[in-house]
Amino acid sequence: MMRIAVMVSGGGTNLQAIIDGINAGKITNTEICLVYSNNPNAYAIERAKKAGIPTAVKSPREFENRADFNAALLQILTDVNPDLIVLAGCLVVIPEAVVEAFPNRIINIHPSLIPAFCGTGYYGLKVHEKVLERGARVSGATVHFVDAGTDTGPIILQKPVMIRDDDTPETLQRRIMEQAEWKIMPMAIDLIANGKVRVENGRAVVDGYDELLDTL
Ligand code: GRF
């Protein structure tokens, strides 16, 4: 059984997709051992509690400096020692020490097709605002491993979503969640839980990827 810790900051719809995926048997061989939030008011925490999952809330604001917060965060994670850390709408910059402690064992969902519209400052609605500003015709979502950079780690899965003329950042955000994020995040977790993903020469290799394409 792969034990995962899910890190969140907000509404937690991706967390919900993971919980539902496990309950529906779409994500196999996986249990959530912890949901962590930096934000005590995150609705994601309510979702975790309703599902009977242990939670931890620790905000950087509780600490005098970032180094102390980073040490506390590392401690929370090493205490549960998950096989995989899943960033599901987590706005905390993951400290280098955490990345080093969990090499190729942290994944993130980003709401664009990396390497477009990603990197520092690209989070939340801003991503979709920039996509529309640029007049892009397609966007989507990406699940990738987390390395020391911002949105630079090996890409595991991506799914495109077509942009409509009448899209607003809000409608695009919602459609990307429904059509892409809530599908590829559970799928990536299931693949990892079943030993089907490895990193080779800085790229993620997914066993049976071409057959998977029909189900994406
Ligand atoms: C999603 O758009 C995700 O891609 C991004 O943050 C948002 C989180 O939404 N990283 P939710 O909290 O899962 O509802």
PDB file of N, CA and C in Angstrom, residues 69-166:
ATOM      1  N   PHE A  69       9.875  27.787  10.124  1.00  0.00           N
ATOM      2  CA  PHE A  69       8.701  27.157   9.503  1.00  0.00           C
ATOM      3  C   PHE A  69       9.119  25.969   8.646  1.00  0.00           C
ATOM      4  N   ASN A  70      10.156  26.178   7.831  1.00  0.00           N
ATOM      5  CA  ASN A  70      10.615  25.101   6.942  1.00  0.00           C
ATOM      6  C   ASN A  70      11.015  23.856   7.734  1.00  0.00           C
ATOM      7  N   ALA A  71      11.679  24.089   8.882  1.00  0.00           N
ATOM      8  CA  ALA A  71      12.101  22.959   9.718  1.00  0.00           C
ATOM      9  C   ALA A  71      10.880  22.233  10.281  1.00  0.00           C
ATOM     10  N   ALA A  72       9.863  23.002  10.689  1.00  0.00           N
ATOM     11  CA  ALA A  72       8.647  22.396  11.243  1.00  0.00           C
ATOM     12  C   ALA A  72       7.910  21.592  10.173  1.00  0.00           C
ATOM     13  N   LEU A  73       7.881  22.142   8.963  1.00  0.00           N
ATOM     14  CA  LEU A  73       7.208  21.446   7.849  1.00  0.00           C
ATOM     15  C   LEU A  73       7.926  20.134   7.537  1.00  0.00           C
ATOM     16  N   LEU A  74       9.248  20.197   7.488  1.00  0.00           N
ATOM     17  CA  LEU A  74      10.017  18.975   7.221  1.00  0.00           C
ATOM     18  C   LEU A  74       9.734  17.935   8.299  1.00  0.00           C
ATOM     19  N   GLN A  75       9.640  18.393   9.542  1.00  0.00           N
ATOM     20  CA  GLN A  75       9.373  17.480  10.659  1.00  0.00           C
ATOM     21  C   GLN A  75       8.011  16.798  10.513  1.00  0.00           C
ATOM     22  N   ILE A  76       6.988  17.605  10.171  1.00  0.00           N
ATOM     23  CA  ILE A  76       5.627  17.061   9.986  1.00  0.00           C
ATOM     24  C   ILE A  76       5.668  15.951   8.936  1.00  0.00           C
ATOM     25  N   LEU A  77       6.402  16.210   7.860  1.00  0.00           N
ATOM     26  CA  LEU A  77       6.414  15.250   6.751  1.00  0.00           C
ATOM     27  C   LEU A  77       7.260  14.016   7.077  1.00  0.00           C
ATOM     28  N   THR A  78       8.401  14.232   7.732  1.00  0.00           N
ATOM     29  CA  THR A  78       9.240  13.063   8.044  1.00  0.00           C
ATOM     30  C   THR A  78       8.581  12.217   9.141  1.00  0.00           C
ATOM     31  N   ASP A  79       7.774  12.834  10.001  1.00  0.00           N
ATOM     32  CA  ASP A  79       7.066  12.072  11.038  1.00  0.00           C
ATOM     33  C   ASP A  79       6.141  11.016  10.425  1.00  0.00           C
ATOM     34  N   VAL A  80       5.449  11.392   9.343  1.00  0.00           N
ATOM     35  CA  VAL A  80       4.552  10.406   8.713  1.00  0.00           C
ATOM     36  C   VAL A  80       5.261   9.607   7.624  1.00  0.00           C
ATOM     37  N   ASN A  81       6.406  10.129   7.192  1.00  0.00           N
ATOM     38  CA  ASN A  81       7.244   9.478   6.182  1.00  0.00           C
ATOM     39  C   ASN A  81       6.449   8.836   5.041  1.00  0.00           C
ATOM     40  N   PRO A  82       5.731   9.647   4.265  1.00  0.00           N
ATOM     41  CA  PRO A  82       4.910   9.095   3.190  1.00  0.00           C
ATOM     42  C   PRO A  82       5.770   8.578   2.037  1.00  0.00           C
ATOM     43  N   ASP A  83       5.215   7.642   1.268  1.00  0.00           N
ATOM     44  CA  ASP A  83       5.913   7.176   0.065  1.00  0.00           C
ATOM     45  C   ASP A  83       5.890   8.255  -1.008  1.00  0.00           C
ATOM     46  N   LEU A  84       4.813   9.069  -0.972  1.00  0.00           N
ATOM     47  CA  LEU A  84       4.652  10.117  -1.982  1.00  0.00           C
ATOM     48  C   LEU A  84       3.992  11.330  -1.340  1.00  0.00           C
ATOM     49  N   ILE A  85       4.485  12.525  -1.696  1.00  0.00           N
ATOM     50  CA  ILE A  85       3.845  13.773  -1.275  1.00  0.00           C
ATOM     51  C   ILE A  85       3.136  14.349  -2.499  1.00  0.00           C
ATOM     52  N   VAL A  86       1.865  14.693  -2.325  1.00  0.00           N
ATOM     53  CA  VAL A  86       1.064  15.201  -3.443  1.00  0.00           C
ATOM     54  C   VAL A  86       0.701  16.656  -3.167  1.00  0.00           C
ATOM     55  N   LEU A  87       1.179  17.569  -4.005  1.00  0.00           N
ATOM     56  CA  LEU A  87       0.819  18.973  -3.873  1.00  0.00           C
ATOM     57  C   LEU A  87      -0.444  19.202  -4.684  1.00  0.00           C
ATOM     58  N   ALA A  88      -1.545  19.442  -3.968  1.00  0.00           N
ATOM     59  CA  ALA A  88      -2.837  19.574  -4.643  1.00  0.00           C
ATOM     60  C   ALA A  88      -3.395  20.952  -4.340  1.00  0.00           C
ATOM     61  N   GLY A  89      -2.850  21.962  -5.049  1.00  0.00           N
ATOM     62  CA  GLY A  89      -3.260  23.326  -4.769  1.00  0.00           C
ATOM     63  C   GLY A  89      -2.581  23.833  -3.520  1.00  0.00           C
ATOM     64  N   CYS A  90      -1.287  23.549  -3.411  1.00  0.00           N
ATOM     65  CA  CYS A  90      -0.514  23.966  -2.234  1.00  0.00           C
ATOM     66  C   CYS A  90       0.291  25.208  -2.586  1.00  0.00           C
ATOM     67  N   LEU A  91       0.039  26.307  -1.884  1.00  0.00           N
ATOM     68  CA  LEU A  91       0.687  27.576  -2.229  1.00  0.00           C
ATOM     69  C   LEU A  91       1.990  27.817  -1.470  1.00  0.00           C
ATOM     70  N   VAL A  92       2.376  26.873  -0.618  1.00  0.00           N
ATOM     71  CA  VAL A  92       3.645  27.011   0.102  1.00  0.00           C
ATOM     72  C   VAL A  92       4.792  26.652  -0.834  1.00  0.00           C
ATOM     73  N   VAL A  93       5.813  27.485  -0.867  1.00  0.00           N
ATOM     74  CA  VAL A  93       7.021  27.137  -1.624  1.00  0.00           C
ATOM     75  C   VAL A  93       7.708  26.002  -0.861  1.00  0.00           C
ATOM     76  N   ILE A  94       7.868  24.878  -1.552  1.00  0.00           N
ATOM     77  CA  ILE A  94       8.412  23.697  -0.875  1.00  0.00           C
ATOM     78  C   ILE A  94       9.910  23.918  -0.602  1.00  0.00           C
ATOM     79  N   PRO A  95      10.302  23.843   0.681  1.00  0.00           N
ATOM     80  CA  PRO A  95      11.707  24.096   1.020  1.00  0.00           C
ATOM     81  C   PRO A  95      12.633  23.055   0.371  1.00  0.00           C
ATOM     82  N   GLU A  96      13.845  23.516   0.049  1.00  0.00           N
ATOM     83  CA  GLU A  96      14.818  22.638  -0.584  1.00  0.00           C
ATOM     84  C   GLU A  96      15.050  21.367   0.230  1.00  0.00           C
ATOM     85  N   ALA A  97      15.053  21.516   1.560  1.00  0.00           N
ATOM     86  CA  ALA A  97      15.311  20.354   2.425  1.00  0.00           C
ATOM     87  C   ALA A  97      14.228  19.287   2.248  1.00  0.00           C
ATOM     88  N   VAL A  98      13.005  19.713   1.972  1.00  0.00           N
ATOM     89  CA  VAL A  98      11.915  18.742   1.744  1.00  0.00           C
ATOM     90  C   VAL A  98      12.115  18.052   0.396  1.00  0.00           C
ATOM     91  N   VAL A  99      12.481  18.837  -0.623  1.00  0.00           N
ATOM     92  CA  VAL A  99      12.737  18.251  -1.948  1.00  0.00           C
ATOM     93  C   VAL A  99      13.876  17.233  -1.852  1.00  0.00           C
ATOM     94  N   GLU A 100      14.907  17.584  -1.072  1.00  0.00           N
ATOM     95  CA  GLU A 100      16.052  16.673  -0.926  1.00  0.00           C
ATOM     96  C   GLU A 100      15.677  15.411  -0.156  1.00  0.00           C
ATOM     97  N   ALA A 101      14.781  15.561   0.836  1.00  0.00           N
ATOM     98  CA  ALA A 101      14.389  14.411   1.654  1.00  0.00           C
ATOM     99  C   ALA A 101      13.475  13.442   0.894  1.00  0.00           C
ATOM    100  N   PHE A 102      12.795  13.966  -0.144  1.00  0.00           N
ATOM    101  CA  PHE A 102      11.849  13.132  -0.904  1.00  0.00           C
ATOM    102  C   PHE A 102      12.122  13.235  -2.405  1.00  0.00           C
ATOM    103  N   PRO A 103      13.302  12.769  -2.849  1.00  0.00           N
ATOM    104  CA  PRO A 103      13.656  12.933  -4.268  1.00  0.00           C
ATOM    105  C   PRO A 103      12.736  12.104  -5.172  1.00  0.00           C
ATOM    106  N   ASN A 104      12.160  12.749  -6.187  1.00  0.00           N
ATOM    107  CA  ASN A 104      11.201  12.106  -7.101  1.00  0.00           C
ATOM    108  C   ASN A 104      10.062  11.439  -6.336  1.00  0.00           C
ATOM    109  N   ARG A 105       9.747  11.970  -5.177  1.00  0.00           N
ATOM    110  CA  ARG A 105       8.639  11.435  -4.377  1.00  0.00           C
ATOM    111  C   ARG A 105       7.659  12.556  -4.034  1.00  0.00           C
ATOM    112  N   ILE A 106       7.745  13.677  -4.782  1.00  0.00           N
ATOM    113  CA  ILE A 106       6.775  14.766  -4.620  1.00  0.00           C
ATOM    114  C   ILE A 106       6.204  15.051  -6.007  1.00  0.00           C
ATOM    115  N   ILE A 107       4.869  15.119  -6.100  1.00  0.00           N
ATOM    116  CA  ILE A 107       4.257  15.512  -7.381  1.00  0.00           C
ATOM    117  C   ILE A 107       3.364  16.728  -7.166  1.00  0.00           C
ATOM    118  N   ASN A 108       3.194  17.485  -8.260  1.00  0.00           N
ATOM    119  CA  ASN A 108       2.405  18.722  -8.210  1.00  0.00           C
ATOM    120  C   ASN A 108       1.462  18.753  -9.405  1.00  0.00           C
ATOM    121  N   ILE A 109       0.305  19.398  -9.209  1.00  0.00           N
ATOM    122  CA  ILE A 109      -0.590  19.642 -10.349  1.00  0.00           C
ATOM    123  C   ILE A 109      -0.519  21.128 -10.661  1.00  0.00           C
ATOM    124  N   HIS A 110      -0.260  21.443 -11.940  1.00  0.00           N
ATOM    125  CA  HIS A 110      -0.205  22.840 -12.361  1.00  0.00           C
ATOM    126  C   HIS A 110      -1.263  23.058 -13.445  1.00  0.00           C
ATOM    127  N   PRO A 111      -2.036  24.167 -13.352  1.00  0.00           N
ATOM    128  CA  PRO A 111      -3.149  24.335 -14.282  1.00  0.00           C
ATOM    129  C   PRO A 111      -2.792  24.986 -15.612  1.00  0.00           C
ATOM    130  N   SER A 112      -1.721  24.507 -16.257  1.00  0.00           N
ATOM    131  CA  SER A 112      -1.422  24.894 -17.644  1.00  0.00           C
ATOM    132  C   SER A 112      -0.583  23.780 -18.242  1.00  0.00           C
ATOM    133  N   LEU A 113      -0.317  23.906 -19.541  1.00  0.00           N
ATOM    134  CA  LEU A 113       0.542  22.927 -20.196  1.00  0.00           C
ATOM    135  C   LEU A 113       1.982  23.403 -20.067  1.00  0.00           C
ATOM    136  N   ILE A 114       2.681  22.913 -19.057  1.00  0.00           N
ATOM    137  CA  ILE A 114       4.089  23.269 -18.846  1.00  0.00           C
ATOM    138  C   ILE A 114       4.886  22.885 -20.095  1.00  0.00           C
ATOM    139  N   PRO A 115       5.804  23.688 -20.630  1.00  0.00           N
ATOM    140  CA  PRO A 115       6.418  24.866 -20.016  1.00  0.00           C
ATOM    141  C   PRO A 115       5.721  26.198 -20.318  1.00  0.00           C
ATOM    142  N   ALA A 116       4.482  26.181 -20.785  1.00  0.00           N
ATOM    143  CA  ALA A 116       3.792  27.455 -20.982  1.00  0.00           C
ATOM    144  C   ALA A 116       3.115  27.881 -19.687  1.00  0.00           C
ATOM    145  N   PHE A 117       3.119  29.171 -19.439  1.00  0.00           N
ATOM    146  CA  PHE A 117       2.352  29.753 -18.337  1.00  0.00           C
ATOM    147  C   PHE A 117       2.638  29.074 -16.989  1.00  0.00           C
ATOM    148  N   CYS A 118       3.912  29.003 -16.642  1.00  0.00           N
ATOM    149  CA  CYS A 118       4.298  28.406 -15.369  1.00  0.00           C
ATOM    150  C   CYS A 118       5.494  29.161 -14.812  1.00  0.00           C
ATOM    151  N   GLY A 119       5.964  28.744 -13.663  1.00  0.00           N
ATOM    152  CA  GLY A 119       7.103  29.397 -13.021  1.00  0.00           C
ATOM    153  C   GLY A 119       6.637  30.368 -11.953  1.00  0.00           C
ATOM    154  N   THR A 120       7.579  31.153 -11.443  1.00  0.00           N
ATOM    155  CA  THR A 120       7.285  32.054 -10.332  1.00  0.00           C
ATOM    156  C   THR A 120       6.141  33.009 -10.674  1.00  0.00           C
ATOM    157  N   GLY A 121       5.189  33.123  -9.790  1.00  0.00           N
ATOM    158  CA  GLY A 121       4.086  34.061  -9.986  1.00  0.00           C
ATOM    159  C   GLY A 121       2.895  33.466 -10.735  1.00  0.00           C
ATOM    160  N   TYR A 122       3.076  32.307 -11.344  1.00  0.00           N
ATOM    161  CA  TYR A 122       1.972  31.672 -12.069  1.00  0.00           C
ATOM    162  C   TYR A 122       1.241  30.693 -11.158  1.00  0.00           C
ATOM    163  N   TYR A 123       0.213  31.197 -10.477  1.00  0.00           N
ATOM    164  CA  TYR A 123      -0.602  30.316  -9.639  1.00  0.00           C
ATOM    165  C   TYR A 123      -2.026  30.860  -9.629  1.00  0.00           C
ATOM    166  N   GLY A 124      -2.945  29.990  -9.294  1.00  0.00           N
ATOM    167  CA  GLY A 124      -4.346  30.398  -9.191  1.00  0.00           C
ATOM    168  C   GLY A 124      -4.883  30.997 -10.481  1.00  0.00           C
ATOM    169  N   LEU A 125      -5.740  31.996 -10.334  1.00  0.00           N
ATOM    170  CA  LEU A 125      -6.389  32.611 -11.501  1.00  0.00           C
ATOM    171  C   LEU A 125      -5.409  33.308 -12.427  1.00  0.00           C
ATOM    172  N   LYS A 126      -4.247  33.729 -11.874  1.00  0.00           N
ATOM    173  CA  LYS A 126      -3.264  34.457 -12.681  1.00  0.00           C
ATOM    174  C   LYS A 126      -2.850  33.671 -13.909  1.00  0.00           C
ATOM    175  N   VAL A 127      -2.728  32.352 -13.742  1.00  0.00           N
ATOM    176  CA  VAL A 127      -2.326  31.495 -14.863  1.00  0.00           C
ATOM    177  C   VAL A 127      -3.316  31.665 -16.009  1.00  0.00           C
ATOM    178  N   HIS A 128      -4.607  31.592 -15.668  1.00  0.00           N
ATOM    179  CA  HIS A 128      -5.643  31.629 -16.704  1.00  0.00           C
ATOM    180  C   HIS A 128      -5.789  33.042 -17.283  1.00  0.00           C
ATOM    181  N   GLU A 129      -5.574  34.049 -16.462  1.00  0.00           N
ATOM    182  CA  GLU A 129      -5.581  35.433 -16.958  1.00  0.00           C
ATOM    183  C   GLU A 129      -4.514  35.616 -18.030  1.00  0.00           C
ATOM    184  N   LYS A 130      -3.316  35.101 -17.742  1.00  0.00           N
ATOM    185  CA  LYS A 130      -2.197  35.250 -18.689  1.00  0.00           C
ATOM    186  C   LYS A 130      -2.460  34.476 -19.978  1.00  0.00           C
ATOM    187  N   VAL A 131      -3.058  33.311 -19.847  1.00  0.00           N
ATOM    188  CA  VAL A 131      -3.378  32.489 -21.019  1.00  0.00           C
ATOM    189  C   VAL A 131      -4.339  33.252 -21.930  1.00  0.00           C
ATOM    190  N   LEU A 132      -5.373  33.854 -21.337  1.00  0.00           N
ATOM    191  CA  LEU A 132      -6.373  34.581 -22.138  1.00  0.00           C
ATOM    192  C   LEU A 132      -5.776  35.863 -22.714  1.00  0.00           C
ATOM    193  N   GLU A 133      -4.956  36.548 -21.905  1.00  0.00           N
ATOM    194  CA  GLU A 133      -4.281  37.770 -22.368  1.00  0.00           C
ATOM    195  C   GLU A 133      -3.455  37.496 -23.621  1.00  0.00           C
ATOM    196  N   ARG A 134      -2.807  36.332 -23.640  1.00  0.00           N
ATOM    197  CA  ARG A 134      -1.922  35.967 -24.755  1.00  0.00           C
ATOM    198  C   ARG A 134      -2.703  35.494 -25.974  1.00  0.00           C
ATOM    199  N   GLY A 135      -4.000  35.217 -25.751  1.00  0.00           N
ATOM    200  CA  GLY A 135      -4.817  34.736 -26.866  1.00  0.00           C
ATOM    201  C   GLY A 135      -4.534  33.296 -27.233  1.00  0.00           C
ATOM    202  N   ALA A 136      -4.052  32.519 -26.275  1.00  0.00           N
ATOM    203  CA  ALA A 136      -3.782  31.098 -26.564  1.00  0.00           C
ATOM    204  C   ALA A 136      -5.088  30.389 -26.912  1.00  0.00           C
ATOM    205  N   ARG A 137      -5.001  29.365 -27.735  1.00  0.00           N
ATOM    206  CA  ARG A 137      -6.182  28.610 -28.159  1.00  0.00           C
ATOM    207  C   ARG A 137      -6.349  27.322 -27.380  1.00  0.00           C
ATOM    208  N   VAL A 138      -5.288  26.936 -26.685  1.00  0.00           N
ATOM    209  CA  VAL A 138      -5.351  25.697 -25.898  1.00  0.00           C
ATOM    210  C   VAL A 138      -4.587  25.890 -24.593  1.00  0.00           C
ATOM    211  N   SER A 139      -5.110  25.335 -23.515  1.00  0.00           N
ATOM    212  CA  SER A 139      -4.354  25.272 -22.263  1.00  0.00           C
ATOM    213  C   SER A 139      -4.550  23.869 -21.710  1.00  0.00           C
ATOM    214  N   GLY A 140      -4.535  23.699 -20.404  1.00  0.00           N
ATOM    215  CA  GLY A 140      -4.698  22.349 -19.866  1.00  0.00           C
ATOM    216  C   GLY A 140      -4.070  22.227 -18.500  1.00  0.00           C
ATOM    217  N   ALA A 141      -3.668  21.025 -18.150  1.00  0.00           N
ATOM    218  CA  ALA A 141      -3.053  20.801 -16.840  1.00  0.00           C
ATOM    219  C   ALA A 141      -1.895  19.819 -16.970  1.00  0.00           C
ATOM    220  N   THR A 142      -1.000  19.893 -15.987  1.00  0.00           N
ATOM    221  CA  THR A 142       0.216  19.072 -15.975  1.00  0.00           C
ATOM    222  C   THR A 142       0.428  18.493 -14.583  1.00  0.00           C
ATOM    223  N   VAL A 143       0.715  17.204 -14.503  1.00  0.00           N
ATOM    224  CA  VAL A 143       1.212  16.614 -13.251  1.00  0.00           C
ATOM    225  C   VAL A 143       2.693  16.336 -13.455  1.00  0.00           C
ATOM    226  N   HIS A 144       3.496  16.833 -12.534  1.00  0.00           N
ATOM    227  CA  HIS A 144       4.946  16.660 -12.682  1.00  0.00           C
ATOM    228  C   HIS A 144       5.610  16.390 -11.343  1.00  0.00           C
ATOM    229  N   PHE A 145       6.790  15.790 -11.402  1.00  0.00           N
ATOM    230  CA  PHE A 145       7.589  15.644 -10.188  1.00  0.00           C
ATOM    231  C   PHE A 145       8.142  17.004  -9.805  1.00  0.00           C
ATOM    232  N   VAL A 146       8.351  17.202  -8.508  1.00  0.00           N
ATOM    233  CA  VAL A 146       8.874  18.464  -8.008  1.00  0.00           C
ATOM    234  C   VAL A 146      10.372  18.343  -7.804  1.00  0.00           C
ATOM    235  N   ASP A 147      11.105  19.273  -8.426  1.00  0.00           N
ATOM    236  CA  ASP A 147      12.539  19.357  -8.165  1.00  0.00           C
ATOM    237  C   ASP A 147      12.833  20.716  -7.534  1.00  0.00           C
ATOM    238  N   ALA A 148      14.090  21.131  -7.521  1.00  0.00           N
ATOM    239  CA  ALA A 148      14.443  22.360  -6.808  1.00  0.00           C
ATOM    240  C   ALA A 148      13.866  23.622  -7.466  1.00  0.00           C
ATOM    241  N   GLY A 149      13.507  23.549  -8.743  1.00  0.00           N
ATOM    242  CA  GLY A 149      12.984  24.729  -9.442  1.00  0.00           C
ATOM    243  C   GLY A 149      11.476  24.881  -9.267  1.00  0.00           C
ATOM    244  N   THR A 150      10.902  25.890  -9.933  1.00  0.00           N
ATOM    245  CA  THR A 150       9.454  26.093  -9.890  1.00  0.00           C
ATOM    246  C   THR A 150       8.836  25.560 -11.178  1.00  0.00           C
ATOM    247  N   ASP A 151       8.083  24.498 -11.064  1.00  0.00           N
ATOM    248  CA  ASP A 151       7.414  23.859 -12.216  1.00  0.00           C
ATOM    249  C   ASP A 151       8.411  23.328 -13.256  1.00  0.00           C
ATOM    250  N   THR A 152       9.584  22.902 -12.796  1.00  0.00           N
ATOM    251  CA  THR A 152      10.629  22.463 -13.738  1.00  0.00           C
ATOM    252  C   THR A 152      10.862  20.952 -13.733  1.00  0.00           C
ATOM    253  N   GLY A 153      10.224  20.221 -12.834  1.00  0.00           N
ATOM    254  CA  GLY A 153      10.510  18.792 -12.702  1.00  0.00           C
ATOM    255  C   GLY A 153       9.921  17.960 -13.837  1.00  0.00           C
ATOM    256  N   PRO A 154      10.323  16.681 -13.915  1.00  0.00           N
ATOM    257  CA  PRO A 154       9.861  15.782 -14.976  1.00  0.00           C
ATOM    258  C   PRO A 154       8.332  15.710 -15.072  1.00  0.00           C
ATOM    259  N   ILE A 155       7.817  15.801 -16.308  1.00  0.00           N
ATOM    260  CA  ILE A 155       6.374  15.788 -16.558  1.00  0.00           C
ATOM    261  C   ILE A 155       5.869  14.353 -16.618  1.00  0.00           C
ATOM    262  N   ILE A 156       4.830  14.067 -15.829  1.00  0.00           N
ATOM    263  CA  ILE A 156       4.262  12.706 -15.803  1.00  0.00           C
ATOM    264  C   ILE A 156       3.078  12.610 -16.761  1.00  0.00           C
ATOM    265  N   LEU A 157       2.086  13.478 -16.602  1.00  0.00           N
ATOM    266  CA  LEU A 157       0.905  13.470 -17.475  1.00  0.00           C
ATOM    267  C   LEU A 157       0.488  14.896 -17.789  1.00  0.00           C
ATOM    268  N   GLN A 158      -0.067  15.084 -18.972  1.00  0.00           N
ATOM    269  CA  GLN A 158      -0.664  16.371 -19.342  1.00  0.00           C
ATOM    270  C   GLN A 158      -1.963  16.114 -20.069  1.00  0.00           C
ATOM    271  N   LYS A 159      -2.901  17.058 -19.933  1.00  0.00           N
ATOM    272  CA  LYS A 159      -4.127  16.958 -20.721  1.00  0.00           C
ATOM    273  C   LYS A 159      -4.525  18.340 -21.219  1.00  0.00           C
ATOM    274  N   PRO A 160      -4.760  18.460 -22.537  1.00  0.00           N
ATOM    275  CA  PRO A 160      -5.133  19.763 -23.091  1.00  0.00           C
ATOM    276  C   PRO A 160      -6.624  20.053 -22.915  1.00  0.00           C
ATOM    277  N   VAL A 161      -6.944  21.327 -22.855  1.00  0.00           N
ATOM    278  CA  VAL A 161      -8.340  21.787 -22.814  1.00  0.00           C
ATOM    279  C   VAL A 161      -8.430  22.955 -23.799  1.00  0.00           C
ATOM    280  N   MET A 162      -9.407  22.913 -24.711  1.00  0.00           N
ATOM    281  CA  MET A 162      -9.546  23.966 -25.707  1.00  0.00           C
ATOM    282  C   MET A 162     -10.132  25.226 -25.075  1.00  0.00           C
ATOM    283  N   ILE A 163      -9.650  26.373 -25.558  1.00  0.00           N
ATOM    284  CA  ILE A 163     -10.134  27.651 -25.033  1.00  0.00           C
ATOM    285  C   ILE A 163     -11.263  28.175 -25.911  1.00  0.00           C
ATOM    286  N   ARG A 164     -12.284  28.699 -25.271  1.00  0.00           N
ATOM    287  CA  ARG A 164     -13.447  29.231 -25.994  1.00  0.00           C
ATOM    288  C   ARG A 164     -13.356  30.753 -26.065  1.00  0.00           C
ATOM    289  N   ASP A 165     -13.986  31.335 -27.080  1.00  0.00           N
ATOM    290  CA  ASP A 165     -13.965  32.794 -27.233  1.00  0.00           C
ATOM    291  C   ASP A 165     -14.592  33.507 -26.037  1.00  0.00           C
ATOM    292  N   ASP A 166     -15.592  32.859 -25.430  1.00  0.00           N
ATOM    293  CA  ASP A 166     -16.285  33.526 -24.323  1.00  0.00           C
ATOM    294  C   ASP A 166     -15.706  33.168 -22.958  1.00  0.00           C
TER     295      ASP A 166
END
